[in-house]
mmCIF file of C-alpha atoms and ligand atoms in Angstrom:
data_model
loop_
_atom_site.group_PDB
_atom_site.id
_atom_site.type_symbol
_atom_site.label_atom_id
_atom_site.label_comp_id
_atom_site.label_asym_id
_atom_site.label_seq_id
_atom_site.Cartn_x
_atom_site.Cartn_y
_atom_site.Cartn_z
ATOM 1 C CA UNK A 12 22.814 -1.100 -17.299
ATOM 2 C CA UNK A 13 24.561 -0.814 -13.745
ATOM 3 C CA UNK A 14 26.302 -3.945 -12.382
ATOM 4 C CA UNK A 15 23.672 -3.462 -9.697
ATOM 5 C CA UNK A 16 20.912 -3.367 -11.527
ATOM 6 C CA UNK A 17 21.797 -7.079 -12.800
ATOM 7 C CA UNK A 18 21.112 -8.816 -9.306
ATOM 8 C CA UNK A 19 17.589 -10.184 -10.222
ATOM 9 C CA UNK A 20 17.022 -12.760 -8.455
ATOM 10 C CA UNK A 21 13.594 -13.558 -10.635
ATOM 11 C CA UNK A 22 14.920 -17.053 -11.996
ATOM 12 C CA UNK A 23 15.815 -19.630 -10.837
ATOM 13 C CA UNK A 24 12.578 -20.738 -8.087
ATOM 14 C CA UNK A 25 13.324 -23.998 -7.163
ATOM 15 C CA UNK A 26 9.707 -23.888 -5.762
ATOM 16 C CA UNK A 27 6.277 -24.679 -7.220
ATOM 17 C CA UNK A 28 4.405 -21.644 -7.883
ATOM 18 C CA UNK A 29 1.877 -20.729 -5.179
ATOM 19 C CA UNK A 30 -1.909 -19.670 -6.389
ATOM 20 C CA UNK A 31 -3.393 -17.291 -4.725
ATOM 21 C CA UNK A 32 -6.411 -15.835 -5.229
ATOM 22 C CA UNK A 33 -5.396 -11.909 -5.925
ATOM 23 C CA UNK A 34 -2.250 -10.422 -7.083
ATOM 24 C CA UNK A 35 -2.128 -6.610 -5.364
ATOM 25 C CA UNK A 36 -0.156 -3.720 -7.325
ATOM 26 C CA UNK A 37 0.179 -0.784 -5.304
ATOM 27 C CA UNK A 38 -0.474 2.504 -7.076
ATOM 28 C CA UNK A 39 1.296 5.267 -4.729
ATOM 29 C CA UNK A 40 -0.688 8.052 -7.187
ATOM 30 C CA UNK A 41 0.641 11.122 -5.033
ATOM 31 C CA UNK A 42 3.351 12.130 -2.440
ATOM 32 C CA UNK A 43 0.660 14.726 -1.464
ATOM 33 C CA UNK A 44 -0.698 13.969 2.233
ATOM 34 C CA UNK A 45 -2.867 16.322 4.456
ATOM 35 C CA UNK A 46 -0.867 14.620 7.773
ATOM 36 C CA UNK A 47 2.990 14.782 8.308
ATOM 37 C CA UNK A 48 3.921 11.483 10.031
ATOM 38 C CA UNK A 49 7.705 11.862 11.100
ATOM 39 C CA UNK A 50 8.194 8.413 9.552
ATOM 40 C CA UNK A 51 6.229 8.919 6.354
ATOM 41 C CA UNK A 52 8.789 7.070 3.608
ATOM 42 C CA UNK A 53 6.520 8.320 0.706
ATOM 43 C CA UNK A 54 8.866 10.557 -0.930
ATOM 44 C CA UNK A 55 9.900 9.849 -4.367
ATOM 45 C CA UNK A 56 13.485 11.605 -5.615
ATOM 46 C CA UNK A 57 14.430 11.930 -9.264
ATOM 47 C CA UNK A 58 11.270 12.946 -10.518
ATOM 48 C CA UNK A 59 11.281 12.011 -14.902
ATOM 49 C CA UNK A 60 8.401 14.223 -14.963
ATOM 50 C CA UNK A 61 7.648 17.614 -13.177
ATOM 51 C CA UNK A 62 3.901 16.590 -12.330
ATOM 52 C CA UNK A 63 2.704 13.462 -10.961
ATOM 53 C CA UNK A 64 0.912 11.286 -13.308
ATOM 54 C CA UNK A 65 -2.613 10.892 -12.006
ATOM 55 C CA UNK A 66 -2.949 15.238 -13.294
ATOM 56 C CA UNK A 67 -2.883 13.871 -16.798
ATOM 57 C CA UNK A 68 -6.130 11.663 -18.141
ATOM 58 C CA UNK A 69 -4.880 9.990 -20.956
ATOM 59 C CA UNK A 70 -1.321 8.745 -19.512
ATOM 60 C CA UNK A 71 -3.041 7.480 -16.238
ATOM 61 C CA UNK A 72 -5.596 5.316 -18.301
ATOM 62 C CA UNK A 73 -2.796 4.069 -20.498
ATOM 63 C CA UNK A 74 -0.774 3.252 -17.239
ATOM 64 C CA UNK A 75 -3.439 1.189 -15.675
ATOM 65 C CA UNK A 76 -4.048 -0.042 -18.780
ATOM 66 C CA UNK A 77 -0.925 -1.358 -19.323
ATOM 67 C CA UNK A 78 -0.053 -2.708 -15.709
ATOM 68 C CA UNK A 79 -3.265 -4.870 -16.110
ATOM 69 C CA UNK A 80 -1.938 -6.146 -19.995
ATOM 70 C CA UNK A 81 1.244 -7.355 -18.217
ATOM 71 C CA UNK A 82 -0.234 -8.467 -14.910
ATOM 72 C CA UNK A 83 -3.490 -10.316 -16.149
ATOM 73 C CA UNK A 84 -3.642 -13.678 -14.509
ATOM 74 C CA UNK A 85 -3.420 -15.278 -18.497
ATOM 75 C CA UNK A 86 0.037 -13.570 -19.063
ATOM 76 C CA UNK A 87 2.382 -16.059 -18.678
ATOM 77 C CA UNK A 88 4.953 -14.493 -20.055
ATOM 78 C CA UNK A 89 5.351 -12.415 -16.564
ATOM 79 C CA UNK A 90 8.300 -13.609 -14.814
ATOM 80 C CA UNK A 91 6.478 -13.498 -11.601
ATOM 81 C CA UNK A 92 4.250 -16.052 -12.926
ATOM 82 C CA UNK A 93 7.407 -18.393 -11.713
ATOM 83 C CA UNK A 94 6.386 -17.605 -8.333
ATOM 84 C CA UNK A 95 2.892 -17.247 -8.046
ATOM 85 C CA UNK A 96 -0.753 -17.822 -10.008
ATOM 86 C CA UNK A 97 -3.276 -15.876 -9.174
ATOM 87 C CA UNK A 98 -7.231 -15.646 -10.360
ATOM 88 C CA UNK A 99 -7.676 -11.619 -10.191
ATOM 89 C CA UNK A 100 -5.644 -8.573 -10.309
ATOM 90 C CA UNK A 101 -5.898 -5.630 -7.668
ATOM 91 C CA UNK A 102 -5.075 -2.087 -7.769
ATOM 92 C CA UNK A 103 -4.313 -1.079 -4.231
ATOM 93 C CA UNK A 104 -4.343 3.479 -4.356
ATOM 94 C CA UNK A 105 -2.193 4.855 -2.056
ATOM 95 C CA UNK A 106 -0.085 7.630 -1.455
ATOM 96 C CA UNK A 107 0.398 10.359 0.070
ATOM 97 C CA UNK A 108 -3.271 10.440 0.899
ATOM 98 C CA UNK A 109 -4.932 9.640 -2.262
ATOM 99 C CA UNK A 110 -8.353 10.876 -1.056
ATOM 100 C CA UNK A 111 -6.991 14.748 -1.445
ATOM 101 C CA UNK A 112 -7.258 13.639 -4.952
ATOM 102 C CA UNK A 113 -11.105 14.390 -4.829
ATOM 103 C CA UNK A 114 -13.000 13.409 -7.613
ATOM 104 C CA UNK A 115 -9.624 12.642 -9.647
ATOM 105 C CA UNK A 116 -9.397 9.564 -6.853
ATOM 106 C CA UNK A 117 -13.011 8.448 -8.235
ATOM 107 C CA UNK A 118 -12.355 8.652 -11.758
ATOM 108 C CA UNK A 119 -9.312 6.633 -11.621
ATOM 109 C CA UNK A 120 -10.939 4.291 -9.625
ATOM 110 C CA UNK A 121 -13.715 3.534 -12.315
ATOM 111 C CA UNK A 122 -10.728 3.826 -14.722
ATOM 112 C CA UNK A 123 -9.245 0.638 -12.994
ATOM 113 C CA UNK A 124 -12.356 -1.168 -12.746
ATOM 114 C CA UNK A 125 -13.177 -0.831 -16.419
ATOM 115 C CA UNK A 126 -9.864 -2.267 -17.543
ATOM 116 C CA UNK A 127 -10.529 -4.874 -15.468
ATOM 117 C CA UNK A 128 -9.164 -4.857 -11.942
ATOM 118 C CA UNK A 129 -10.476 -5.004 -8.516
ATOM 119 C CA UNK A 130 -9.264 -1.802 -6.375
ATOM 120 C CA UNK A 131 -8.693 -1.155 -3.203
ATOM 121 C CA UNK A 132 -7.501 2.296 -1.288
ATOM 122 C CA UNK A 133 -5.357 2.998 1.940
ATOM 123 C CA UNK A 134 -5.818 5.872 3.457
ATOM 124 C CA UNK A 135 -5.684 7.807 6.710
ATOM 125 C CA UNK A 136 -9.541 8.313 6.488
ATOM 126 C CA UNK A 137 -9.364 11.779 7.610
ATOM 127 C CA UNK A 138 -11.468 12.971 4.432
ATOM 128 C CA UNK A 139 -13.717 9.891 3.695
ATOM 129 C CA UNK A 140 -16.344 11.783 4.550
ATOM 130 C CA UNK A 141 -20.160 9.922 4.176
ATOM 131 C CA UNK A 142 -20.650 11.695 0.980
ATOM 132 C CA UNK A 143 -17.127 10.107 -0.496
ATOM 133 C CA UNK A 144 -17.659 6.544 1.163
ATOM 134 C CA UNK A 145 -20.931 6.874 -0.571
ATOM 135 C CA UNK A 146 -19.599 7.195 -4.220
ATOM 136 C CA UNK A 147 -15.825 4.999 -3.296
ATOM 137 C CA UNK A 148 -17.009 2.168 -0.960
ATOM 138 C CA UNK A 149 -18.925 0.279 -3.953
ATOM 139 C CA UNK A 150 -16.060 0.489 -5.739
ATOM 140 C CA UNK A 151 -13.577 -0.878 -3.611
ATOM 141 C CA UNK A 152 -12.555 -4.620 -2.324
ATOM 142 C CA UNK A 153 -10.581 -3.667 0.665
ATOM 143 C CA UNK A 154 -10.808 -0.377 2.518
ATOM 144 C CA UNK A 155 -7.394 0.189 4.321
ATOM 145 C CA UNK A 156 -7.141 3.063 7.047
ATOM 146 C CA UNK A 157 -4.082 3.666 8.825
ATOM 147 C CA UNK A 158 -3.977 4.126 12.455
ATOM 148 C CA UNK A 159 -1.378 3.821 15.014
ATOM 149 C CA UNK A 160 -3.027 5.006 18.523
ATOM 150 C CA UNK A 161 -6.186 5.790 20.392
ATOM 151 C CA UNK A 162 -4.419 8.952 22.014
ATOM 152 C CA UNK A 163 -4.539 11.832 20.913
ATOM 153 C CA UNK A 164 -1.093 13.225 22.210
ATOM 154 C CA UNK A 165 0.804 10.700 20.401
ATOM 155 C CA UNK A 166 -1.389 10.977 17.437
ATOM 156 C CA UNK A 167 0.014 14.756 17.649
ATOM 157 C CA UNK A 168 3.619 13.382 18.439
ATOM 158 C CA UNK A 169 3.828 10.934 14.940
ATOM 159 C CA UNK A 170 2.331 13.838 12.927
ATOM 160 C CA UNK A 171 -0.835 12.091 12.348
ATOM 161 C CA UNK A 172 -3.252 15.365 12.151
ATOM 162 C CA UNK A 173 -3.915 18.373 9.593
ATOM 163 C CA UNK A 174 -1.867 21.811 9.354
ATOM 164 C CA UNK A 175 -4.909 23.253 10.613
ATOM 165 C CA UNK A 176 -4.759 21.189 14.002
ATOM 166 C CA UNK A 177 -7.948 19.226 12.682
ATOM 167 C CA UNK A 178 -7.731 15.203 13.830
ATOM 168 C CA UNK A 179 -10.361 12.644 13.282
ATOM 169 C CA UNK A 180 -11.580 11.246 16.498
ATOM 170 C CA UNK A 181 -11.647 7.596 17.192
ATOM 171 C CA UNK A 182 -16.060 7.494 17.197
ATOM 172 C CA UNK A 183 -16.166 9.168 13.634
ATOM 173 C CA UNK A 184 -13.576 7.121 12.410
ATOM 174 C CA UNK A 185 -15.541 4.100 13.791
ATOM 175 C CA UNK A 186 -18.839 5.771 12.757
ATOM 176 C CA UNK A 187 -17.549 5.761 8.858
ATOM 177 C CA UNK A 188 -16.203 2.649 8.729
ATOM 178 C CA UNK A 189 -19.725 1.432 9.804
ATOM 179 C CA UNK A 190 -21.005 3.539 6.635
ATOM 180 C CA UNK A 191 -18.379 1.994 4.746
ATOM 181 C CA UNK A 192 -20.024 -1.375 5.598
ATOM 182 C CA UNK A 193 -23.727 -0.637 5.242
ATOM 183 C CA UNK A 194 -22.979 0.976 1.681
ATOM 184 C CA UNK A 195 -20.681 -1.748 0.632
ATOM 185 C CA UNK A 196 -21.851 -5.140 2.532
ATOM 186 C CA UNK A 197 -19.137 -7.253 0.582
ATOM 187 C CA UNK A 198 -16.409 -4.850 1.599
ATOM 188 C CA UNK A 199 -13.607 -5.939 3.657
ATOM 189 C CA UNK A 200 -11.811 -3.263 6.394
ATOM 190 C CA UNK A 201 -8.047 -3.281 7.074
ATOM 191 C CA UNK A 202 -6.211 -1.647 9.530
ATOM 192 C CA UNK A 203 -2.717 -0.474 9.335
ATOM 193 C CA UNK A 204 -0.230 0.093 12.353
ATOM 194 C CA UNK A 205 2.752 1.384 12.093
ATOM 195 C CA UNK A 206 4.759 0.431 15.111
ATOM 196 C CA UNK A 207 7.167 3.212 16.013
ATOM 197 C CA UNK A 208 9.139 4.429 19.376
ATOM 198 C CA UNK A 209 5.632 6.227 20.026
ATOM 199 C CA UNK A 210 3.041 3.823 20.149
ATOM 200 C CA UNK A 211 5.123 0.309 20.751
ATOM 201 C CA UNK A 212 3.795 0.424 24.306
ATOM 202 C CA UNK A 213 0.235 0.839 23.771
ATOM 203 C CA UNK A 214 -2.569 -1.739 23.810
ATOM 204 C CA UNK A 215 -4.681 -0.955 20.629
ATOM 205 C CA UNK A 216 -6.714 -4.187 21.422
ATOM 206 C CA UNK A 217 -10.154 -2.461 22.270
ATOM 207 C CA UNK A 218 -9.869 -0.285 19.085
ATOM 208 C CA UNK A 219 -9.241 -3.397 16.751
ATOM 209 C CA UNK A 220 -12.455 -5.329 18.674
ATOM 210 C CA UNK A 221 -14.494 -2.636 17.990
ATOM 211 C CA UNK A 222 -13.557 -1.406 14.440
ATOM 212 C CA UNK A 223 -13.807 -5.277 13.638
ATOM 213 C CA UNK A 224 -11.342 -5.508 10.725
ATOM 214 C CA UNK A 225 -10.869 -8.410 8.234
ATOM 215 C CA UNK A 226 -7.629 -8.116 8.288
ATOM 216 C CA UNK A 227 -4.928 -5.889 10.763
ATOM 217 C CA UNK A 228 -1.053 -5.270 9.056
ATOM 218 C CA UNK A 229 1.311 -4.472 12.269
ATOM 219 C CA UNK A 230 4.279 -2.666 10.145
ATOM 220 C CA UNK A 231 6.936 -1.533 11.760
ATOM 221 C CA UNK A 232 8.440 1.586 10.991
ATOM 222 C CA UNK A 233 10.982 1.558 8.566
ATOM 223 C CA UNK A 234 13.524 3.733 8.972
ATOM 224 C CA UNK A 235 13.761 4.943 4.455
ATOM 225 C CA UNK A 236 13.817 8.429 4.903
ATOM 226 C CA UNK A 237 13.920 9.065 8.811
ATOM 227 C CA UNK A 238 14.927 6.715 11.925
ATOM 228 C CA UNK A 239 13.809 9.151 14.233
ATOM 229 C CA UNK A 240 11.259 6.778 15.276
ATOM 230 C CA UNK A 241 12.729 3.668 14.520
ATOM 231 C CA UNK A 242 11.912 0.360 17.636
ATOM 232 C CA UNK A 243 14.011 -1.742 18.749
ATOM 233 C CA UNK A 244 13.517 -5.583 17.742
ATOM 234 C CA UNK A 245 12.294 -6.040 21.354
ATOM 235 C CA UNK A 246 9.949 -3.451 21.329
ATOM 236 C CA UNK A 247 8.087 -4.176 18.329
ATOM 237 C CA UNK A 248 8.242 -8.092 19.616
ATOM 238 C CA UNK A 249 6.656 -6.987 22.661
ATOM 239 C CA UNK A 250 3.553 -5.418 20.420
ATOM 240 C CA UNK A 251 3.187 -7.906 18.283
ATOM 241 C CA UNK A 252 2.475 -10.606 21.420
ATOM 242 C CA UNK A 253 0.452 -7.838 23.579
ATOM 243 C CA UNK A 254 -1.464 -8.073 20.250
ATOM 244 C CA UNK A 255 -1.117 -11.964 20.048
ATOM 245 C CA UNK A 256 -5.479 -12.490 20.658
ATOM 246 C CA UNK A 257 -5.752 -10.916 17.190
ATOM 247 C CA UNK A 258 -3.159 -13.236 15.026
ATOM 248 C CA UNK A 259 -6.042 -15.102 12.727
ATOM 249 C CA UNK A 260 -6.581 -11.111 11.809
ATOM 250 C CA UNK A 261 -3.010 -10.068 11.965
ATOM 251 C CA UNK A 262 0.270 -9.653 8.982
ATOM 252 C CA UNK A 263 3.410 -8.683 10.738
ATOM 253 C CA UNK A 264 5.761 -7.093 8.367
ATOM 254 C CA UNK A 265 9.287 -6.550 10.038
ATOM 255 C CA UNK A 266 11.709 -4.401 7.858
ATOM 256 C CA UNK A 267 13.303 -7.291 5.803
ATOM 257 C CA UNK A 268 9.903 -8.659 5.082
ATOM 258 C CA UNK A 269 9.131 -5.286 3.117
ATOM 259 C CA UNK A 270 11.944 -5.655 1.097
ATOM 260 C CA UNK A 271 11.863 -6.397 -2.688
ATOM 261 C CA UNK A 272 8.952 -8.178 -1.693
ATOM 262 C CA UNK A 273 5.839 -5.395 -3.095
ATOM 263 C CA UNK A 274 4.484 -4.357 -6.388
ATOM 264 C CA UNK A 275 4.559 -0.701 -6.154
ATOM 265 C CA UNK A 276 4.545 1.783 -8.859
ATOM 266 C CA UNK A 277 5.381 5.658 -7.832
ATOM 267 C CA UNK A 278 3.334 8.932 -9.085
ATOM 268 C CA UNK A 279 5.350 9.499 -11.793
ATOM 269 C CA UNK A 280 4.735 5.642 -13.440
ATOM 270 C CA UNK A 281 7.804 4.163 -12.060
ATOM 271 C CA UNK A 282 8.448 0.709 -10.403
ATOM 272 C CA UNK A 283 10.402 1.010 -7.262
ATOM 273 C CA UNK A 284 11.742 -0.798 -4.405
ATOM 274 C CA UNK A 285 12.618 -0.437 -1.158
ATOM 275 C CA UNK A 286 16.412 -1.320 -0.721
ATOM 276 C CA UNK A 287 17.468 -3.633 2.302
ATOM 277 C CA UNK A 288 17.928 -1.658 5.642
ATOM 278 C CA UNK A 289 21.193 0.580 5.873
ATOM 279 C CA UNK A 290 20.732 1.580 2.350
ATOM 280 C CA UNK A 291 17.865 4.659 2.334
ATOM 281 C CA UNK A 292 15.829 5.680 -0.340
ATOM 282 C CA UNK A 293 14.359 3.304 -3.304
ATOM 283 C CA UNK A 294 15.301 1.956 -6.207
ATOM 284 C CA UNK A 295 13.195 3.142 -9.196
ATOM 285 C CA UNK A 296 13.113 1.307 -12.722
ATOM 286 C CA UNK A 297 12.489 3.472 -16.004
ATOM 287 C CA UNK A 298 8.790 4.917 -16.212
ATOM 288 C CA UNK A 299 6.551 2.749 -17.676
ATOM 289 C CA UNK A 300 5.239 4.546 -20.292
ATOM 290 C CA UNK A 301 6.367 5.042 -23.075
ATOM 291 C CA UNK A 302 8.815 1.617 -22.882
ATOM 292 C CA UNK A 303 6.097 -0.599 -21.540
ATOM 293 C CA UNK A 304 5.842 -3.075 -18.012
ATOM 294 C CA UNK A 305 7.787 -5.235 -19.290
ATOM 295 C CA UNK A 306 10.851 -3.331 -19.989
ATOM 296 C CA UNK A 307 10.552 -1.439 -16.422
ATOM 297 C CA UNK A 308 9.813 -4.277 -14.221
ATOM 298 C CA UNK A 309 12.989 -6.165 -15.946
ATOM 299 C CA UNK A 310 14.708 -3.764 -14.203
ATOM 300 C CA UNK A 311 13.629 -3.912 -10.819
ATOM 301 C CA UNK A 312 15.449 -6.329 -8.058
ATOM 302 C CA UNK A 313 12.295 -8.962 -6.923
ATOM 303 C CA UNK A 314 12.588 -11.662 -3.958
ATOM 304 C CA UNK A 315 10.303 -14.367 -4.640
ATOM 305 C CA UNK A 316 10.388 -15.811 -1.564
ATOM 306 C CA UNK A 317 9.218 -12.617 0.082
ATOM 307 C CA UNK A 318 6.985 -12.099 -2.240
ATOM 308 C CA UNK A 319 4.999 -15.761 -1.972
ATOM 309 C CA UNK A 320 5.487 -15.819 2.314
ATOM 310 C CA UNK A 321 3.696 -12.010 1.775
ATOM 311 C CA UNK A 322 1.113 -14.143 0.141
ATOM 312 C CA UNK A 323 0.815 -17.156 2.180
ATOM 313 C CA UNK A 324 1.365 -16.441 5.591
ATOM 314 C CA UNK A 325 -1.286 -13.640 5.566
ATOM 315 C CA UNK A 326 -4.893 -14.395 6.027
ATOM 316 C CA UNK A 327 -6.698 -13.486 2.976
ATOM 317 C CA UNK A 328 -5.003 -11.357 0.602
ATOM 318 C CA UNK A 329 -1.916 -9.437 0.527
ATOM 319 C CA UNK A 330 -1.289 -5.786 -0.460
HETATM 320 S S1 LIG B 21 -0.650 9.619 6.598
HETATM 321 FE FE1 LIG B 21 0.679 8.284 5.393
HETATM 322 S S2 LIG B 21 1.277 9.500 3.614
HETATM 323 FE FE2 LIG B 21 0.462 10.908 5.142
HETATM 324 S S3 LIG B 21 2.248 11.662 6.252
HETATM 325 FE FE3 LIG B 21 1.423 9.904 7.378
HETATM 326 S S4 LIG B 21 2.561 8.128 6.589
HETATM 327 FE FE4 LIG B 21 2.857 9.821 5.134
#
């Protein structure tokens, strides 16, 4: 083991641990996205595996069932348990866009459910179509959709449309997340922004009072793979108070808030991390299976703190 890899800073918390009601694991299942978002950071390097994980039935089942073994509120042998408590155990899908996934994306979501968790998907909604929302939204906790502006020519700028030209207007976007609601009354809508040199200037204000989201995550852009985009501190302060009417709804996430600070497991059945700005890419611990949770999330770097202000400073839960 690298020197490096022996900075875990899981022990000592001076603090109390802080209950909350859901712990969130993010399952990136594929790097695979219909859109090409100049700042998209989902790309995963040093593959253990030629094909992602989700392909093969068995292995993902064993996965989930193994992240919920270690995870499961009564485990308290899991060192995060130092930090937090927490009464359930989500599986957030994400990618990529894990809806290309087609019926692959519903299986593993019943997968999850039977082992025991509560799941929830983020996606850029361009195919949840009625007939998918139909068979996903009972499923599902928390709906995330990304979006970052209501105009179409900066839309076209990030990336944020198919090869084929094809974009998802605003009023169908709105029109399914309705859909989303009637099927699933108990469901809960998020909305993630990605503030970038694009779209920092815009007032999104009319879109979040009409799509009426539980909760709205104002990210900005992290600069993992590309800076292209990358705002400047005054920028993205300048959005966040143009936005200020919406902060009972609102998590702001600046780039050190990101940091060591999510449970996120890659498409091949890795942990990873993202590194503090300046460094690029992620870290990655050994894949899970065959050596078990345990043995991969010992090696992966974990900030507490971040982790429990993710958890307490948003409304509701985190992700
Ligand atoms: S929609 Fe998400 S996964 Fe797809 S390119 Fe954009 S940022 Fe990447």
């Amino acid at each position: 083991m690298s020197k490096d890899n022996l900075i875990f800073p899981i022990s000592p918390v001076k603090a109390a641990p802080v209950h909350v009601d859901a712990l969130t694991i993010n399952w990136h299942v594929t790097e695979a996205c219909n859109y090409r978002c100049q700042y998209c950071y989902a790309k995963w390097t040093d593959h253990p595996c030629p094909r992602e994980l989700f392909h093969d039935r068995d292995r993902s089942q064993q996965l989930l069932a193994e992240l919920f073994r270690y995870f499961q509120p009564t485990n308290t042998s899991n060192p995060l348990r130092d930090a937090l408590s927490w009464r359930t155990l989500r599986l957030n899908l994400a990618g990529g866009e894990p809806s290309i996934l087609g019926e692959r994306l519903l299986d593993i979501t019943h997968a999850a459910k039977q082992v025991g968790f509560e799941v929830s998907l983020i996606s850029n909604a361009s195919r949840l179509t009625s007939d998918v929302i139909k068979q996903l939204a009972p499923q599902l906790t928390y709906l995330g959709v990304s979006l970052d502006s209501t105009h179409s020519g900066t839309n076209l700028a990030i990336g944020r449309l198919e090869r084929s030209g094809q974009r998802l207007s605003l009023n169908e976007l709105t029109a399914n997340l309705d859909f989303a609601r009637q099927v699933n009354p108990a469901l809960k809508i998020k909305i993630n922004t990605v503030v970038n040199a694009l779209n920092a200037g815009e007032d999104l204000s009319g879109l979040i009072t009409r799509v009426r989201p539980e909760r709205w995550k104002v990210l900005r852009m992290l600069p993992i793979v590309d800076a292209t985009l990358a705002v400047s501190d005054e920028a993205f302060a300048a959005f966040v108070e143009r936005h200020s009417a919406f902060r009972s709804i609102q998590c702001v996430e600046d780039n050190s808030d990101m940091c060591e600070s999510y449970l996120m497991v890659d498409p091949y059945g890795r942990f990873f991390q993202n590194q503090a700005a300046g460094k690029g890419s992620y870290l990655y611990s050994r894949p899970i299976l065959p050596s078990g949770a345990a043995e991969a999330f010992s090696e992966m770097r974990f900030n507490p703190a971040g982790f429990r202000s993710r958890y307490t400073t948003a409304p509701g839960e985190a992700s």
